[in-house]
């Protein structure tokens, strides 16, 4: 190399280092063991969130009285929509005034912000696209049902649809990058609850043309490469037709609504991939997509077909590799079952939307403890006040240093109990812990109710025989599963709080509070933390 070449090399190297440092300073995801942390400003961050109603942040005045409520519920993050129709009211003319005010108000209230992009789709529909898109279906084609009737849904097969959404999203990410130097915005959701209704797939001529063609080699290559790791529901469909590697959608996956859904999932995923990839090239924040879950007994089209659902996660991962996680929105039962399906293939769990109710506190504890989730967020947070959520979020915030220290090391667990599930057993180290809903003791008034309040807890192992239990509505007994001939007793039981990361004892518990050394318990409504030390005797 001559001197000029060396100088150019050093300049390029410095630019790359500066670019790398800049990216390291923005929020990102980090694997620890088999779990994934969200890192904000260099530190692990748990989203104790609340999602705003769809139309709430269209006025600063409407939001003013709600910030105090958010703080009372111990939120650290707001999930808020950004509406395509409002930021680009005229094609190519962008207005970010409302977004700027949202970021300023969020920062002023010492919270973080997750942006929900209401672009081409929101709850399957294209309700938030600009009027200049809605009024020009020739240029911006809509999906059609089996009868050829146009739907209030942009077709993912329309190139102009993608390009217009892409332009708006790129402008959004450029703007966030330029004004949010303090990292108030920590994640982004491109689109919202994508899916086809009331048909399983789009029947626009552009879609029909694609449906008759060969399945793209990109998808088939992914399936062949990852065959032994595919989720069993999807593998079963492929196996049923002989693991074919070439052919049309119906030749490879068979005829029926299921194939219609797989077909749509691929093209929805490819559409979102283009948007996400372009956004990340500008400002690579973590990005996720969410799904409206399947209601029991429903078929594709009766639920939003082709969204990022568990049985389609292989199609979505193949089609949208820039997406960091697939996330469930809960308006259905079976919280644990659905989450178990979502954490396969090392997909990090983040619950961005859950119906508000009395179960949210226990479920937040369970999600953060059992799945070591990115975070949890009930919906319509501005219209609700919930002491259960406030209590749970307060405990998680106190435990945050312990969670971060022990993250991904099989030292953290979570428990969720109700009347249908009164017992949950977990193993940490040498000990087996049996958690029961505290109503099973018969001492609390709520035990006589037809529907029991949920019990929830996090347990963290901090030493061989030292554990912290935090939650509400649980009673805990213990055994040493390795030394089965030993009896396990309570050496010490303290109730306390963490102040600036330091444990402060409020009460030393014994006697009636531990049932004379036979269990520890935290009653319903009493969100608290207990430290226990165990010992064995014969």
mmCIF file of N, CA and C in Angstrom, residues 17-28 39-43 112 180-186 283-285:
data_model
loop_
_atom_site.group_PDB
_atom_site.id
_atom_site.type_symbol
_atom_site.label_atom_id
_atom_site.label_comp_id
_atom_site.label_asym_id
_atom_site.label_seq_id
_atom_site.Cartn_x
_atom_site.Cartn_y
_atom_site.Cartn_z
ATOM 1 N N UNK A 17 -15.877 2.056 12.407
ATOM 2 C CA UNK A 17 -15.852 1.999 13.868
ATOM 3 C C UNK A 17 -16.889 2.944 14.454
ATOM 4 N N UNK A 18 -16.944 4.162 13.879
ATOM 5 C CA UNK A 18 -17.920 5.145 14.368
ATOM 6 C C UNK A 18 -19.346 4.650 14.149
ATOM 7 N N UNK A 19 -19.581 4.042 12.980
ATOM 8 C CA UNK A 19 -20.914 3.506 12.684
ATOM 9 C C UNK A 19 -21.251 2.373 13.638
ATOM 10 N N UNK A 20 -20.250 1.497 13.901
ATOM 11 C CA UNK A 20 -20.474 0.387 14.829
ATOM 12 C C UNK A 20 -20.773 0.871 16.228
ATOM 13 N N UNK A 21 -20.032 1.868 16.694
ATOM 14 C CA UNK A 21 -20.264 2.417 18.041
ATOM 15 C C UNK A 21 -21.646 3.032 18.137
ATOM 16 N N UNK A 22 -22.052 3.735 17.068
ATOM 17 C CA UNK A 22 -23.377 4.367 17.076
ATOM 18 C C UNK A 22 -24.458 3.310 17.195
ATOM 19 N N UNK A 23 -24.287 2.178 16.460
ATOM 20 C CA UNK A 23 -25.285 1.126 16.509
ATOM 21 C C UNK A 23 -25.279 0.414 17.863
ATOM 22 N N UNK A 24 -24.102 0.284 18.466
ATOM 23 C CA UNK A 24 -24.026 -0.351 19.781
ATOM 24 C C UNK A 24 -24.759 0.469 20.831
ATOM 25 N N UNK A 25 -24.877 1.752 20.623
ATOM 26 C CA UNK A 25 -25.504 2.622 21.605
ATOM 27 C C UNK A 25 -27.023 2.671 21.481
ATOM 28 N N UNK A 26 -27.572 2.081 20.441
ATOM 29 C CA UNK A 26 -29.020 2.063 20.321
ATOM 30 C C UNK A 26 -29.543 0.751 20.909
ATOM 31 N N UNK A 27 -30.834 0.681 21.256
ATOM 32 C CA UNK A 27 -31.384 -0.557 21.805
ATOM 33 C C UNK A 27 -31.157 -1.748 20.864
ATOM 34 N N UNK A 28 -30.855 -2.897 21.464
ATOM 35 C CA UNK A 28 -30.637 -4.103 20.665
ATOM 36 C C UNK A 28 -30.973 -5.330 21.504
ATOM 37 N N UNK A 39 -31.569 -4.808 25.414
ATOM 38 C CA UNK A 39 -30.546 -3.935 26.006
ATOM 39 C C UNK A 39 -30.848 -2.490 25.612
ATOM 40 N N UNK A 40 -30.981 -1.628 26.602
ATOM 41 C CA UNK A 40 -31.224 -0.204 26.382
ATOM 42 C C UNK A 40 -30.158 0.587 27.120
ATOM 43 N N UNK A 41 -29.464 1.429 26.387
ATOM 44 C CA UNK A 41 -28.357 2.217 26.947
ATOM 45 C C UNK A 41 -27.350 1.326 27.678
ATOM 46 N N UNK A 42 -27.092 0.169 27.075
ATOM 47 C CA UNK A 42 -26.074 -0.730 27.589
ATOM 48 C C UNK A 42 -26.500 -1.612 28.737
ATOM 49 N N UNK A 43 -27.756 -1.492 29.184
ATOM 50 C CA UNK A 43 -28.226 -2.260 30.334
ATOM 51 C C UNK A 43 -29.463 -3.084 29.972
ATOM 52 N N UNK A 112 -40.193 4.872 28.324
ATOM 53 C CA UNK A 112 -39.742 4.518 26.992
ATOM 54 C C UNK A 112 -40.959 4.332 26.087
ATOM 55 N N UNK A 180 -34.402 11.391 18.066
ATOM 56 C CA UNK A 180 -34.442 10.642 19.326
ATOM 57 C C UNK A 180 -33.041 10.254 19.773
ATOM 58 N N UNK A 181 -32.234 11.238 20.061
ATOM 59 C CA UNK A 181 -30.860 10.973 20.489
ATOM 60 C C UNK A 181 -30.803 10.353 21.887
ATOM 61 N N UNK A 182 -31.868 10.514 22.669
ATOM 62 C CA UNK A 182 -31.868 9.978 24.039
ATOM 63 C C UNK A 182 -32.479 8.584 24.130
ATOM 64 N N UNK A 183 -32.767 7.976 22.993
ATOM 65 C CA UNK A 183 -33.262 6.602 22.939
ATOM 66 C C UNK A 183 -34.558 6.415 23.729
ATOM 67 N N UNK A 184 -35.502 7.283 23.494
ATOM 68 C CA UNK A 184 -36.823 7.105 24.075
ATOM 69 C C UNK A 184 -37.548 5.970 23.353
ATOM 70 N N UNK A 185 -37.386 5.895 22.034
ATOM 71 C CA UNK A 185 -37.984 4.816 21.247
ATOM 72 C C UNK A 185 -37.059 3.610 21.301
ATOM 73 N N UNK A 186 -37.583 2.470 21.778
ATOM 74 C CA UNK A 186 -36.713 1.303 21.985
ATOM 75 C C UNK A 186 -37.030 0.125 21.071
ATOM 76 N N UNK A 283 -32.184 2.742 10.627
ATOM 77 C CA UNK A 283 -32.053 2.818 12.078
ATOM 78 C C UNK A 283 -32.433 1.450 12.640
ATOM 79 N N UNK A 284 -31.444 0.606 12.962
ATOM 80 C CA UNK A 284 -31.710 -0.808 13.267
ATOM 81 C C UNK A 284 -32.213 -1.088 14.683
ATOM 82 N N UNK A 285 -33.357 -0.520 15.028
ATOM 83 C CA UNK A 285 -33.996 -0.868 16.283
ATOM 84 C C UNK A 285 -34.559 -2.282 16.209
#
